[in-house]
XYZ file of N, CA and C in Angstrom:
753
model
N 319.085 47.644 58.212
C 320.367 48.286 59.306
C 319.856 48.487 60.909
N 318.513 48.872 60.959
C 317.700 48.980 62.148
C 317.809 47.507 63.021
N 317.320 46.434 61.986
C 317.502 45.281 62.865
C 318.683 44.616 63.203
N 319.273 44.811 62.003
C 320.939 44.261 62.289
C 321.422 44.919 63.663
N 321.247 46.429 63.986
C 321.878 46.943 65.376
C 320.927 46.467 66.360
N 319.760 46.133 66.188
C 319.295 45.553 67.573
C 319.339 44.410 68.085
N 319.720 43.523 66.873
C 320.283 42.161 67.265
C 321.776 42.243 67.500
N 322.359 43.317 67.277
C 323.709 43.271 67.652
C 323.896 43.914 69.307
N 322.676 44.669 69.560
C 322.785 45.267 70.815
C 322.806 44.521 72.010
N 322.277 43.159 71.353
C 322.079 42.028 72.580
C 323.413 41.065 72.472
N 324.689 40.981 71.556
C 325.377 40.252 71.363
C 326.885 40.867 72.479
N 327.505 39.857 72.588
C 328.935 40.332 73.475
C 329.861 40.637 72.513
N 330.602 41.416 72.691
C 331.700 41.901 71.861
C 332.776 40.784 70.941
N 332.653 39.636 71.653
C 333.398 38.629 70.872
C 332.363 37.962 69.769
N 330.971 38.094 69.777
C 329.857 37.525 69.259
C 330.284 38.345 67.868
N 330.271 39.758 68.210
C 330.144 40.893 67.095
C 331.391 40.460 66.314
N 332.622 40.343 66.884
C 333.796 40.103 66.194
C 333.910 39.128 65.403
N 333.199 37.929 65.973
C 333.300 36.105 65.024
C 332.427 36.552 63.921
N 330.837 36.928 64.148
C 330.086 37.060 62.876
C 328.821 37.919 63.153
N 328.924 39.044 62.472
C 328.332 40.204 62.350
C 326.964 39.905 62.257
N 326.522 38.975 61.353
C 325.299 38.324 61.376
C 324.467 37.344 61.723
N 325.353 36.706 62.788
C 324.830 36.000 63.917
C 323.858 36.109 64.903
N 322.768 35.527 65.271
C 322.044 35.822 66.567
C 322.769 35.886 67.712
N 322.577 36.451 68.412
C 323.056 36.246 69.966
C 322.796 34.886 70.556
N 323.976 34.579 71.311
C 323.996 33.263 71.988
C 322.546 33.487 73.133
N 322.730 34.690 73.863
C 321.506 34.954 74.578
C 321.005 36.214 74.754
N 319.713 36.479 75.515
C 319.128 37.559 75.237
C 319.660 38.031 76.812
N 320.002 39.557 77.104
C 320.467 39.821 78.226
C 320.624 41.774 77.970
N 320.323 42.187 78.951
C 320.418 43.628 78.785
C 321.671 44.719 79.236
N 323.054 43.621 79.392
C 324.200 44.185 80.199
C 324.663 45.385 79.157
N 324.470 45.064 77.989
C 324.841 46.204 76.841
C 324.111 47.473 77.096
N 322.895 47.700 77.651
C 322.094 49.046 77.620
C 322.500 49.637 79.091
N 322.821 48.544 79.895
C 323.033 49.186 81.446
C 324.431 49.825 81.176
N 325.542 49.091 80.178
C 326.781 49.510 79.750
C 326.731 50.819 79.040
N 325.458 51.046 77.983
C 325.248 52.337 77.338
C 325.314 53.455 78.425
N 324.378 53.478 79.316
C 324.032 54.249 80.480
C 325.295 54.544 81.201
N 326.174 53.715 81.517
C 327.326 53.768 82.748
C 328.360 54.630 82.008
N 328.725 54.170 80.580
C 330.083 54.623 79.963
C 329.588 56.459 79.250
N 328.338 56.259 79.411
C 327.957 58.019 78.845
C 326.751 58.422 79.215
N 326.397 59.618 79.248
C 325.244 60.501 79.928
C 324.254 60.322 78.682
N 323.750 58.933 78.477
C 322.881 58.887 77.819
C 321.324 59.718 78.193
N 321.425 59.292 79.657
C 319.862 59.666 79.988
C 319.858 61.486 80.389
N 320.747 62.066 80.460
C 320.878 63.552 80.385
C 320.473 63.836 78.950
N 321.432 63.342 78.129
C 320.870 63.727 76.736
C 319.311 63.451 76.223
N 318.939 62.241 76.508
C 317.600 62.063 76.485
C 316.788 63.033 77.035
N 316.751 63.237 78.499
C 316.142 64.493 78.742
C 316.388 65.922 77.976
N 317.834 66.172 77.563
C 317.621 67.373 77.171
C 316.928 67.204 75.549
N 316.751 66.179 74.856
C 316.004 66.062 73.749
C 314.614 66.232 73.824
N 314.313 65.513 74.753
C 312.812 65.627 75.068
C 312.228 66.688 75.248
N 312.999 67.479 76.442
C 312.607 69.170 76.365
C 312.496 70.072 75.254
N 313.920 69.642 74.390
C 314.128 70.738 73.455
C 312.754 70.426 72.112
N 312.939 69.069 71.853
C 311.900 68.406 70.876
C 310.290 68.903 71.339
N 310.043 68.558 72.560
C 308.678 68.701 73.092
C 308.494 70.105 72.603
N 309.372 71.077 73.206
C 308.700 72.568 72.940
C 308.677 73.037 71.749
N 309.512 72.676 70.893
C 309.707 73.258 69.651
C 308.658 72.503 68.665
N 308.080 71.220 69.000
C 306.747 70.911 68.407
C 305.734 71.764 68.423
N 305.828 71.970 69.998
C 304.385 72.785 70.610
C 304.496 74.399 70.000
N 305.428 74.911 70.233
C 305.725 76.076 69.356
C 305.708 76.034 67.706
N 306.044 75.063 67.046
C 306.044 75.239 65.773
C 304.481 74.479 65.296
N 303.837 73.843 65.821
C 302.316 73.939 65.645
C 301.442 74.693 66.002
N 301.731 75.592 67.086
C 300.862 76.348 67.787
C 301.011 77.740 66.386
N 302.109 78.055 66.173
C 302.360 79.112 64.983
C 301.508 78.951 64.085
N 302.153 77.634 63.336
C 301.782 77.129 61.828
C 300.416 77.118 61.911
N 299.288 76.466 63.168
C 297.978 75.834 62.934
C 297.231 77.480 62.491
N 297.994 78.780 63.140
C 297.225 79.911 62.985
C 297.508 80.703 62.070
N 299.002 80.538 61.445
C 299.301 81.517 60.491
C 298.894 80.888 59.012
N 298.825 79.476 58.849
C 298.357 79.032 58.057
C 296.747 79.122 57.433
N 295.713 78.924 58.589
C 294.814 79.137 58.330
C 294.341 80.737 57.955
N 295.119 81.929 58.148
C 294.980 83.041 57.988
C 295.122 83.124 56.307
N 296.159 82.637 56.140
C 296.732 82.734 54.799
C 295.908 81.896 53.683
N 295.397 80.751 54.211
C 294.431 79.929 53.358
C 293.276 80.352 53.219
N 292.835 80.938 54.051
C 290.965 81.539 53.985
C 291.357 83.178 53.974
N 292.186 84.038 54.055
C 291.613 85.278 53.846
C 292.753 86.143 52.615
N 292.355 87.233 52.117
C 293.380 87.880 51.098
C 293.307 89.330 51.778
N 294.453 89.665 51.842
C 295.026 90.902 52.333
C 296.236 91.377 51.804
N 296.703 92.547 52.306
C 297.955 93.020 51.758
C 299.171 92.319 52.202
N 299.978 92.498 51.333
C 300.935 91.773 51.837
C 301.173 89.814 52.090
N 300.181 89.588 51.773
C 299.928 88.122 51.815
C 300.982 87.555 50.845
N 301.004 87.900 49.729
C 302.143 87.137 48.651
C 303.528 87.194 49.172
N 303.924 88.914 49.937
C 305.130 88.764 50.024
C 305.213 87.622 51.663
N 304.671 87.580 52.307
C 304.756 86.687 53.362
C 305.170 85.465 53.119
N 304.490 84.878 52.159
C 304.378 83.575 51.587
C 305.781 83.575 50.681
N 306.160 84.404 49.978
C 307.405 84.260 49.248
C 308.635 84.372 50.477
N 308.253 84.937 51.314
C 309.540 84.842 52.313
C 309.646 83.804 53.174
N 308.259 83.163 53.215
C 308.370 81.490 53.988
C 309.214 80.517 53.149
N 308.997 80.567 51.502
C 309.368 79.958 50.616
C 310.916 79.909 50.689
N 310.791 81.345 50.604
C 312.567 81.601 50.139
C 313.387 80.822 51.493
N 312.955 80.834 52.767
C 313.655 80.308 53.878
C 313.722 78.774 53.787
N 313.056 78.074 52.901
C 313.390 76.679 52.599
C 314.666 76.389 51.535
N 315.196 77.467 50.993
C 315.966 77.659 49.973
C 317.468 77.903 50.445
N 317.189 77.977 51.732
C 318.697 78.586 52.655
C 319.362 77.461 53.463
N 320.677 77.082 52.747
C 321.285 75.807 53.129
C 321.808 76.152 54.942
N 321.767 75.340 55.691
C 321.857 75.203 57.132
C 323.384 76.228 57.300
N 324.367 75.613 56.375
C 325.716 76.456 56.562
C 325.638 77.828 56.222
N 324.693 78.395 55.412
C 324.817 79.666 55.274
C 324.285 80.284 56.043
N 323.167 79.981 57.314
C 323.299 80.772 58.039
C 323.713 80.650 59.355
N 324.825 79.566 59.356
C 325.667 79.136 60.684
C 326.206 80.173 61.235
N 327.250 81.024 60.900
C 327.740 81.975 61.329
C 327.190 82.964 61.946
N 326.154 83.935 61.332
C 325.181 84.587 61.669
C 324.552 84.229 62.996
N 323.859 83.154 63.084
C 323.361 82.424 64.149
C 324.269 82.469 65.167
N 325.556 82.032 64.974
C 326.509 81.526 66.176
C 326.890 83.046 66.502
N 326.926 84.361 65.876
C 327.265 85.589 66.499
C 326.219 86.073 67.160
N 324.778 86.031 66.468
C 323.745 86.356 67.506
C 323.605 85.574 68.604
N 323.575 84.132 68.682
C 323.342 83.697 70.068
C 324.541 84.044 70.945
N 325.711 84.179 70.671
C 326.991 84.687 71.472
C 326.392 86.045 71.910
N 325.930 87.124 71.309
C 325.568 88.127 71.721
C 324.527 88.055 72.564
N 323.381 87.317 72.185
C 322.259 87.440 73.437
C 322.413 86.682 74.573
N 323.694 85.789 74.613
C 323.696 85.070 75.544
C 323.117 83.873 75.801
N 322.577 83.186 74.389
C 322.082 81.810 74.507
C 322.854 80.745 73.970
N 323.963 81.023 73.630
C 324.573 80.034 73.142
C 324.856 78.986 74.007
N 324.790 77.504 73.478
C 324.987 76.182 74.536
C 323.605 76.333 75.489
N 322.589 76.793 75.171
C 321.415 76.614 75.940
C 320.203 75.743 75.206
N 319.540 75.422 75.871
C 318.264 74.407 75.343
C 317.373 75.780 74.606
N 317.116 76.698 75.099
C 316.276 78.013 74.716
C 316.810 78.216 73.001
N 318.167 78.318 73.024
C 318.838 78.461 71.719
C 318.480 77.397 70.813
N 318.671 76.386 70.929
C 318.286 75.199 70.027
C 316.631 75.178 69.698
N 315.719 75.673 70.721
C 314.483 75.620 70.830
C 314.184 76.679 69.499
N 314.319 77.821 69.673
C 314.532 78.290 68.642
C 314.822 78.492 66.991
N 316.071 77.750 67.280
C 316.741 77.523 65.722
C 315.522 75.815 65.258
N 315.504 75.377 66.147
C 314.474 74.172 65.647
C 312.869 74.486 65.236
N 312.520 75.502 65.962
C 311.197 75.849 65.755
C 311.117 76.812 64.456
N 311.971 77.364 64.209
C 312.186 78.404 63.155
C 312.401 77.505 61.796
N 313.054 76.403 62.039
C 313.580 75.320 60.827
C 312.113 74.572 60.377
N 311.615 74.141 61.671
C 310.153 73.543 61.152
C 308.782 74.101 60.763
N 308.925 75.652 60.685
C 307.601 76.398 60.217
C 307.683 76.456 58.843
N 308.469 76.671 57.928
C 308.233 76.938 56.656
C 307.604 75.087 56.025
N 308.233 74.046 56.268
C 307.276 72.966 55.549
C 306.171 72.717 56.325
N 306.083 72.850 57.658
C 304.838 72.848 58.094
C 303.733 73.462 57.855
N 304.187 75.041 57.595
C 302.894 76.011 56.836
C 302.583 75.452 55.724
N 303.299 74.917 54.581
C 302.644 74.603 53.176
C 301.706 73.531 53.535
N 302.130 72.525 54.807
C 301.213 71.355 54.614
C 300.221 71.803 55.094
N 300.066 72.597 56.213
C 298.684 73.032 57.004
C 297.971 73.902 55.838
N 298.739 74.502 55.148
C 297.832 75.656 53.989
C 296.939 74.589 53.162
N 297.758 73.475 52.912
C 297.049 72.760 51.836
C 295.977 72.125 52.581
N 296.168 71.635 53.591
C 295.113 70.770 54.424
C 293.862 71.616 54.795
N 294.229 73.018 55.312
C 292.866 73.752 55.625
C 292.053 74.166 54.176
N 292.623 73.997 53.062
C 291.774 74.444 51.891
C 290.809 72.893 52.037
N 291.144 71.763 52.202
C 290.346 70.989 52.308
C 289.246 70.770 53.079
N 289.305 71.866 53.672
C 287.992 72.000 54.819
C 287.073 72.849 53.937
N 285.561 72.384 53.864
C 284.697 73.123 53.312
C 284.612 74.769 54.329
N 284.757 76.142 53.495
C 284.349 77.131 54.184
C 282.867 77.087 54.393
N 282.293 76.421 53.967
C 280.510 76.554 54.528
C 280.465 76.067 55.803
N 281.372 75.409 56.410
C 281.037 75.190 58.180
C 281.332 76.477 58.757
N 282.499 77.310 58.252
C 282.710 78.274 58.932
C 281.420 79.307 58.864
N 281.081 79.591 57.312
C 279.517 80.463 57.340
C 278.713 80.014 58.002
N 278.374 78.550 58.335
C 277.320 78.522 59.068
C 277.566 78.507 60.761
N 278.815 78.573 60.975
C 279.046 78.751 62.468
C 278.563 80.256 62.639
N 279.113 81.266 61.978
C 279.038 82.772 61.994
C 277.910 83.125 62.020
N 276.820 82.311 61.185
C 275.151 82.739 60.975
C 274.412 82.342 62.299
N 275.259 81.441 63.030
C 274.753 80.737 64.363
C 275.075 81.651 65.366
N 276.117 82.515 65.251
C 276.928 83.334 66.165
C 277.918 83.159 66.877
N 278.732 82.560 66.066
C 279.960 82.172 66.548
C 280.770 83.249 66.206
N 281.898 83.596 67.110
C 282.853 84.334 66.893
C 283.953 83.869 65.846
N 285.022 84.770 65.490
C 286.107 83.821 64.703
C 286.742 82.951 65.271
N 287.293 83.358 66.825
C 287.868 82.570 67.698
C 287.088 81.244 67.955
N 286.003 81.482 68.087
C 285.208 80.111 68.431
C 284.977 79.314 67.285
N 284.721 79.758 66.430
C 284.832 79.102 64.840
C 286.412 78.202 64.705
N 287.278 78.927 65.096
C 288.824 78.346 64.855
C 288.945 77.347 65.763
N 288.591 77.474 66.985
C 289.012 76.611 67.961
C 288.238 75.135 67.754
N 286.671 75.525 67.767
C 285.888 74.675 68.122
C 285.670 73.929 66.712
N 285.762 74.530 65.503
C 285.210 73.649 64.405
C 286.440 73.084 63.450
N 287.441 74.504 63.413
C 288.521 74.248 62.367
C 289.670 73.173 63.043
N 290.253 73.392 64.169
C 290.922 72.843 64.946
C 290.417 71.192 64.920
N 289.346 70.924 65.330
C 289.209 69.395 65.565
C 289.289 68.620 64.129
N 288.600 69.569 63.307
C 288.704 68.950 61.798
C 290.252 68.904 61.203
N 291.250 69.606 61.443
C 292.657 70.064 60.994
C 293.414 69.115 61.958
N 292.967 68.406 62.781
C 293.809 67.263 63.880
C 294.610 66.564 63.157
N 294.366 65.881 61.956
C 295.304 64.946 60.806
C 296.208 65.592 60.565
N 296.118 66.806 60.086
C 297.326 67.792 59.699
C 298.147 68.282 60.443
N 297.477 68.822 61.738
C 298.113 69.128 62.726
C 299.381 67.923 63.276
N 298.944 66.822 63.264
C 299.258 65.502 63.810
C 300.872 65.006 62.811
N 299.955 65.574 61.420
C 301.446 65.306 60.789
C 302.439 66.212 60.750
N 302.394 67.375 60.697
C 303.348 68.073 61.094
C 303.954 68.040 62.265
N 303.586 67.836 63.446
C 303.845 67.454 64.722
C 305.031 66.703 64.708
N 304.766 65.091 64.144
C 305.227 64.273 63.754
C 306.533 64.441 62.962
N 306.417 65.321 62.145
C 307.434 65.806 60.947
C 308.985 66.388 61.669
N 307.919 67.352 62.450
C 308.966 68.163 63.367
C 309.529 67.325 64.584
N 309.070 66.373 65.031
C 309.356 65.683 65.894
C 310.583 64.741 65.409
N 310.458 64.274 64.381
C 311.482 63.343 63.520
C 312.840 64.080 63.135
N 312.035 65.266 62.601
C 313.484 66.265 62.048
C 314.319 66.718 63.253
N 313.275 66.878 64.322
C 314.234 67.653 65.560
C 315.141 66.479 66.141
N 314.586 65.581 66.577
C 315.235 64.323 67.401
C 316.519 64.040 66.727
N 316.464 63.934 65.359
C 317.529 63.220 64.420
C 318.832 64.561 63.915
N 318.296 65.803 64.283
C 319.003 66.900 63.611
C 320.572 66.837 64.550
N 321.704 67.013 63.819
C 322.901 66.882 63.942
C 323.937 68.155 64.161
N 323.590 68.789 63.131
C 324.466 70.111 62.448
C 324.211 71.131 63.806
N 323.050 71.647 63.776
C 322.583 73.087 64.855
C 323.048 72.543 66.432
N 322.665 71.183 66.568
C 322.957 70.696 67.882
C 324.452 70.536 67.865
N 325.020 70.629 67.452
C 326.901 70.375 67.552
C 327.413 71.819 67.287
N 326.918 72.771 66.348
C 327.450 74.023 66.194
C 327.170 75.208 67.474
N 325.769 74.877 68.033
C 325.471 75.737 68.903
C 325.364 75.321 70.203
N 326.504 74.356 70.523
C 326.104 73.786 71.537
C 327.964 73.405 72.072
N 328.417 73.335 73.351
C 329.668 73.231 73.818
C 329.997 72.390 75.001
N 328.980 72.351 75.763
C 329.253 71.374 76.520
C 328.031 70.105 76.775
N 327.609 69.681 78.002
C 326.574 68.926 78.188
C 325.238 69.349 78.490
N 325.453 70.587 78.467
C 323.818 71.275 78.972
C 323.037 71.028 78.100
N 323.141 71.174 76.636
C 321.702 71.423 76.044
C 321.982 70.276 74.936
N 323.139 69.545 74.659
C 323.447 68.525 73.724
C 322.516 67.456 73.470
N 322.140 67.024 72.739
C 321.061 66.245 72.547
C 321.669 64.766 72.297
N 320.594 63.754 71.896
C 321.155 62.174 71.690
C 321.735 62.497 70.259
N 321.853 62.875 69.234
C 322.583 62.428 67.962
C 323.725 62.812 68.523
N 324.012 63.983 69.229
C 325.524 64.596 69.545
C 325.979 63.511 70.481
N 325.682 63.044 71.420
C 325.829 61.635 72.498
C 326.637 60.636 71.782
N 325.836 60.236 70.350
C 326.323 59.240 69.920
C 327.497 59.471 69.181
N 327.904 60.456 68.486
C 329.019 60.826 67.823
C 330.475 61.232 68.735
N 329.974 62.060 70.147
C 330.686 62.465 70.808
C 331.366 61.302 71.753
N 330.461 60.716 72.172
C 330.933 59.446 72.630
C 331.684 58.135 71.776
N 331.628 58.493 70.598
C 332.500 57.323 70.038
C 333.186 56.411 69.879
N 334.174 57.457 70.642
C 335.609 57.455 71.210
C 335.240 56.009 72.366
N 334.570 56.212 73.415
C 334.412 56.089 74.681
C 333.704 54.287 74.190
N 332.804 54.219 73.175
C 332.688 52.927 72.853
C 333.363 52.489 71.425
N 334.676 52.702 71.065
C 335.469 52.413 70.059
C 335.529 50.730 70.318
N 336.230 50.553 71.785
C 336.374 48.999 71.852
C 335.194 48.058 72.805
N 333.700 48.880 72.487
C 332.500 48.328 72.981
C 331.533 48.597 72.346
N 331.588 47.768 71.029
C 330.202 48.112 69.991
C 329.101 47.407 70.583
N 329.048 46.856 71.333
C 327.898 46.354 71.997
C 326.977 47.292 72.565
N 327.798 48.086 73.398
C 327.159 49.275 73.997
C 326.884 50.129 73.260
N 327.470 50.478 71.828
C 327.007 51.386 71.199
C 326.090 51.089 70.309
N 325.819 49.772 69.828
C 324.664 49.083 69.380
C 323.563 49.353 70.446
N 323.437 49.251 71.382
C 322.268 49.488 72.492
C 321.835 51.130 72.401
N 323.329 51.963 72.288
C 322.960 53.269 72.218
C 322.291 53.636 71.422
N 322.772 53.137 70.072
C 321.793 53.598 69.007
C 320.231 52.762 68.799
N 320.248 52.175 69.551
C 318.867 51.516 69.471
C 317.876 52.230 70.328
N 318.443 52.708 71.618
C 317.735 53.733 72.521
C 317.812 54.849 72.024
N 318.336 55.639 71.015
C 317.866 56.389 70.000
C 316.914 56.694 68.865
N 317.220 55.456 68.220
C 316.162 55.233 67.483
C 314.786 54.832 68.121
N 314.483 54.183 69.041
C 313.001 53.636 69.625
C 311.904 54.758 69.276
N 312.475 56.183 69.925
C 311.304 56.825 70.316
C 310.681 57.488 69.261
N 311.586 57.620 67.866
C 311.000 57.974 66.605
C 310.062 57.052 66.338
N 310.372 55.419 66.121
C 309.508 54.338 65.859
C 308.429 54.661 66.620
N 308.345 54.653 68.065
C 307.155 54.174 68.741
C 306.226 55.856 68.633
N 306.732 56.969 68.484
C 305.956 57.941 68.170
C 305.139 57.568 66.867
N 305.982 57.391 65.638
C 305.174 57.370 64.325
C 304.147 56.121 64.337
N 304.312 54.996 65.431
C 303.296 53.904 65.513
C 301.877 54.516 66.042
N 302.094 55.408 67.315
C 301.143 55.850 67.799
C 300.279 56.726 66.954
N 301.050 57.321 66.388
C 300.058 58.634 65.439
C 299.955 58.538 63.944
N 300.262 57.161 63.697
C 300.558 56.801 62.127
C 298.723 56.936 61.386
N 297.769 56.535 62.154
C 296.266 56.816 61.812
C 296.050 58.014 61.149
N 296.383 59.149 62.348
C 296.431 60.460 61.858
C 297.011 60.812 60.698
N 298.207 60.287 60.389
C 299.287 60.926 59.530
C 298.566 60.034 58.135
N 298.005 59.000 58.354
C 297.598 58.688 56.742
C 296.088 59.261 56.808
N 295.482 59.646 57.579
C 294.198 60.263 57.518
C 294.516 61.684 56.649
N 295.799 62.216 57.166
C 296.007 63.502 56.451
C 296.451 63.457 55.176
N 297.325 62.091 54.792
C 297.682 62.084 53.508
C 296.671 61.725 52.391
N 295.505 61.130 52.830
C 294.504 60.557 51.995
C 293.122 61.972 51.682
N 293.453 62.855 52.992
C 292.365 63.705 52.739
C 291.996 64.433 51.628
N 291.030 64.393 51.237
C 290.696 65.356 49.640
C 290.513 64.306 48.430
N 291.339 63.190 48.566
C 291.638 62.468 47.519
C 289.956 61.602 47.077
N 289.208 61.273 47.946
C 287.846 61.326 47.451
C 286.854 62.195 47.782
N 286.018 62.148 46.922
C 284.799 63.221 47.173
C 283.508 62.599 46.969
N 282.462 63.115 47.763
C 281.315 62.826 47.450
C 280.504 61.775 48.507
């Protein structure tokens, strides 16, 4: 489907109607120009970049610290915290829609980028938490003990030893958060009402009527929406594979 959409983005309207599977007669970027002309794709892209970037940063920062403490130390309420985080995975989005809508209205952050950042960061924490907790357990505690013996403080050990070793895991959760947030549609639609904070997936749905008679521009807009996730995965795939294979071989 991605390849089909990519090829169709270079075809004229008549070529798409005559044969959906044929190749374009020529390569031109008029459809991409039309995609920016008929809809504020650039504005939605900027909204997505801001919202996704900050939510990824918040999620990774919070989970990097929280998961480390949970994986390394025993303390009261640890089990309760893990259970609460686990329970959040079982809640469907529809179950918290009305409370979120009411709270955001009361706080004055409805239809704002801040509102979506809060929601996306919170949504990404549970899964990222369990991924990083498992990854931290693959790092030998002996490294931390050696650092403490050499006089390193807790923060120094965490920042200079643990975080560099946990880079593949952190990159993995950042990539997962990026993809899930970039493609998220439900909350982006429910918690926005104008162009101020709407993201790319909403743009495709909202302007479907505009593109109803111009499928070429619609395909171009779809390609523009998909490309960032593909590009980010290609750039970060090595770290993701390292994370997936961590602990598979010992010795």
